PDB file of C-alpha atoms in Angstrom:
ATOM      1  CA  ALA F   1      23.254 111.979 192.359  1.00  0.00           C
ATOM      2  CA  PRO F   2      25.130 110.937 189.222  1.00  0.00           C
ATOM      3  CA  LYS F   3      28.806 111.791 188.976  1.00  0.00           C
ATOM      4  CA  GLY F   4      30.119 113.695 185.979  1.00  0.00           C
ATOM      5  CA  SER F   5      31.014 117.081 184.647  1.00  0.00           C
ATOM      6  CA  LEU F   6      28.710 120.057 184.513  1.00  0.00           C
ATOM      7  CA  SER F   7      28.490 122.013 181.302  1.00  0.00           C
ATOM      8  CA  ALA F   8      28.155 125.779 181.268  1.00  0.00           C
ATOM      9  CA  ALA F   9      24.416 125.234 180.900  1.00  0.00           C
ATOM     10  CA  GLY F  10      24.358 123.095 184.043  1.00  0.00           C
ATOM     11  CA  ASN F  11      23.794 119.783 182.248  1.00  0.00           C
ATOM     12  CA  LEU F  12      25.447 116.708 183.741  1.00  0.00           C
ATOM     13  CA  TYR F  13      27.755 114.671 181.507  1.00  0.00           C
ATOM     14  CA  PRO F  14      28.804 111.353 183.082  1.00  0.00           C
ATOM     15  CA  ARG F  15      32.423 110.356 182.678  1.00  0.00           C
ATOM     16  CA  PRO F  16      34.802 107.675 183.871  1.00  0.00           C
ATOM     17  CA  MET F  17      36.965 108.426 186.906  1.00  0.00           C
ATOM     18  CA  LEU F  18      40.726 108.109 186.652  1.00  0.00           C
ATOM     19  CA  ALA F  19      41.700 105.487 189.252  1.00  0.00           C
ATOM     20  CA  ALA F  20      44.897 107.402 190.069  1.00  0.00           C
ATOM     21  CA  SER F  21      42.749 110.391 191.101  1.00  0.00           C
ATOM     22  CA  LEU F  22      42.162 108.496 194.359  1.00  0.00           C
ATOM     23  CA  SER F  23      45.807 109.200 195.197  1.00  0.00           C
ATOM     24  CA  SER F  24      44.949 112.898 195.481  1.00  0.00           C
ATOM     25  CA  LYS F  25      42.908 114.901 197.985  1.00  0.00           C
ATOM     26  CA  PRO F  26      40.820 113.856 199.897  1.00  0.00           C
ATOM     27  CA  TYR F  27      41.834 110.158 199.757  1.00  0.00           C
ATOM     28  CA  TYR F  28      45.614 110.081 199.239  1.00  0.00           C
ATOM     29  CA  TRP F  29      45.476 106.317 198.528  1.00  0.00           C
ATOM     30  CA  ASN F  30      48.506 104.534 197.115  1.00  0.00           C
ATOM     31  CA  ALA F  31      48.251 102.083 194.199  1.00  0.00           C
ATOM     32  CA  GLU F  32      47.851  99.118 196.556  1.00  0.00           C
ATOM     33  CA  GLN F  33      44.972 100.770 198.421  1.00  0.00           C
ATOM     34  CA  ILE F  34      43.243 101.613 195.141  1.00  0.00           C
ATOM     35  CA  GLU F  35      43.586  98.000 193.991  1.00  0.00           C
ATOM     36  CA  GLN F  36      42.304  96.715 197.349  1.00  0.00           C
ATOM     37  CA  ALA F  37      39.263  98.991 197.095  1.00  0.00           C
ATOM     38  CA  TRP F  38      38.573  97.756 193.553  1.00  0.00           C
ATOM     39  CA  GLN F  39      38.850  94.132 194.721  1.00  0.00           C
ATOM     40  CA  ALA F  40      36.464  94.850 197.607  1.00  0.00           C
ATOM     41  CA  VAL F  41      33.938  96.410 195.222  1.00  0.00           C
ATOM     42  CA  GLN F  42      34.109  93.378 192.930  1.00  0.00           C
ATOM     43  CA  GLU F  43      33.941  90.813 195.721  1.00  0.00           C
ATOM     44  CA  SER F  44      31.057  92.497 197.545  1.00  0.00           C
ATOM     45  CA  GLY F  45      28.644  92.049 194.654  1.00  0.00           C
ATOM     46  CA  SER F  46      26.903  95.202 195.885  1.00  0.00           C
ATOM     47  CA  TYR F  47      28.056  97.353 192.974  1.00  0.00           C
ATOM     48  CA  PRO F  48      27.578  95.297 189.795  1.00  0.00           C
ATOM     49  CA  ASP F  49      27.449  98.495 187.715  1.00  0.00           C
ATOM     50  CA  ILE F  50      31.022  99.536 188.590  1.00  0.00           C
ATOM     51  CA  LYS F  51      33.562  98.481 185.979  1.00  0.00           C
ATOM     52  CA  THR F  52      37.051  99.404 184.896  1.00  0.00           C
ATOM     53  CA  CYS F  53      38.684 100.180 181.568  1.00  0.00           C
ATOM     54  CA  GLU F  54      42.070 101.408 180.390  1.00  0.00           C
ATOM     55  CA  ALA F  55      43.199 104.063 177.965  1.00  0.00           C
ATOM     56  CA  SER F  56      45.884 103.115 175.431  1.00  0.00           C
ATOM     57  CA  ASN F  57      48.537 104.705 177.666  1.00  0.00           C
ATOM     58  CA  GLY F  58      47.657 102.252 180.464  1.00  0.00           C
ATOM     59  CA  GLU F  59      45.776 104.685 182.690  1.00  0.00           C
ATOM     60  CA  ARG F  60      42.935 102.916 184.457  1.00  0.00           C
ATOM     61  CA  TYR F  61      39.437 104.306 184.908  1.00  0.00           C
ATOM     62  CA  PHE F  62      36.372 103.336 186.920  1.00  0.00           C
ATOM     63  CA  TYR F  63      32.853 103.925 185.615  1.00  0.00           C
ATOM     64  CA  SER F  64      29.233 102.957 186.179  1.00  0.00           C
ATOM     65  CA  THR F  65      27.278 101.114 183.532  1.00  0.00           C
ATOM     66  CA  ASP F  66      24.216 102.902 184.926  1.00  0.00           C
ATOM     67  CA  TYR F  67      25.516 106.014 183.152  1.00  0.00           C
ATOM     68  CA  LEU F  68      28.000 104.867 180.499  1.00  0.00           C
ATOM     69  CA  SER F  69      28.214 101.932 178.126  1.00  0.00           C
ATOM     70  CA  ASP F  70      31.513 100.053 177.954  1.00  0.00           C
ATOM     71  CA  ALA F  71      32.256 101.710 174.603  1.00  0.00           C
ATOM     72  CA  GLN F  72      31.466 105.200 175.918  1.00  0.00           C
ATOM     73  CA  ALA F  73      33.671 104.700 178.978  1.00  0.00           C
ATOM     74  CA  LYS F  74      36.579 103.434 176.867  1.00  0.00           C
ATOM     75  CA  ALA F  75      36.221 106.297 174.373  1.00  0.00           C
ATOM     76  CA  LEU F  76      36.094 108.914 177.139  1.00  0.00           C
ATOM     77  CA  ALA F  77      39.056 107.326 178.948  1.00  0.00           C
ATOM     78  CA  GLU F  78      41.035 107.521 175.711  1.00  0.00           C
ATOM     79  CA  TRP F  79      40.009 111.148 175.245  1.00  0.00           C
ATOM     80  CA  TYR F  80      40.935 112.237 178.776  1.00  0.00           C
ATOM     81  CA  SER F  81      44.251 110.356 178.896  1.00  0.00           C
ATOM     82  CA  VAL F  82      45.547 110.538 175.327  1.00  0.00           C
ATOM     83  CA  GLU F  83      43.597 112.379 172.651  1.00  0.00           C
ATOM     84  CA  ARG F  84      42.952 115.705 174.381  1.00  0.00           C
ATOM     85  CA  TYR F  85      46.713 116.234 174.716  1.00  0.00           C
ATOM     86  CA  MET F  86      47.096 115.687 170.984  1.00  0.00           C
ATOM     87  CA  ASN F  87      44.726 118.616 170.344  1.00  0.00           C
ATOM     88  CA  VAL F  88      46.706 121.220 172.266  1.00  0.00           C
TER      89      VAL F  88
END
């Protein structure tokens, strides 16, 4: 099933995943483990749709090109990491 956020109506909205979220429950990975996992994904060739992008504050995100274009992923990463805090 696709990953994303559910709206109140139950619709699925794909979004990029903050790489640092892997340092929380249930994974508790440190930065080195997250980088090693990313390297393994790239080297395996089994997940060509998985890419990474960064928000302007340097926060890194993972996303699937099966659900998001590069531009969409970058825009959403920027929203989640920077812009939404400017609208509070």
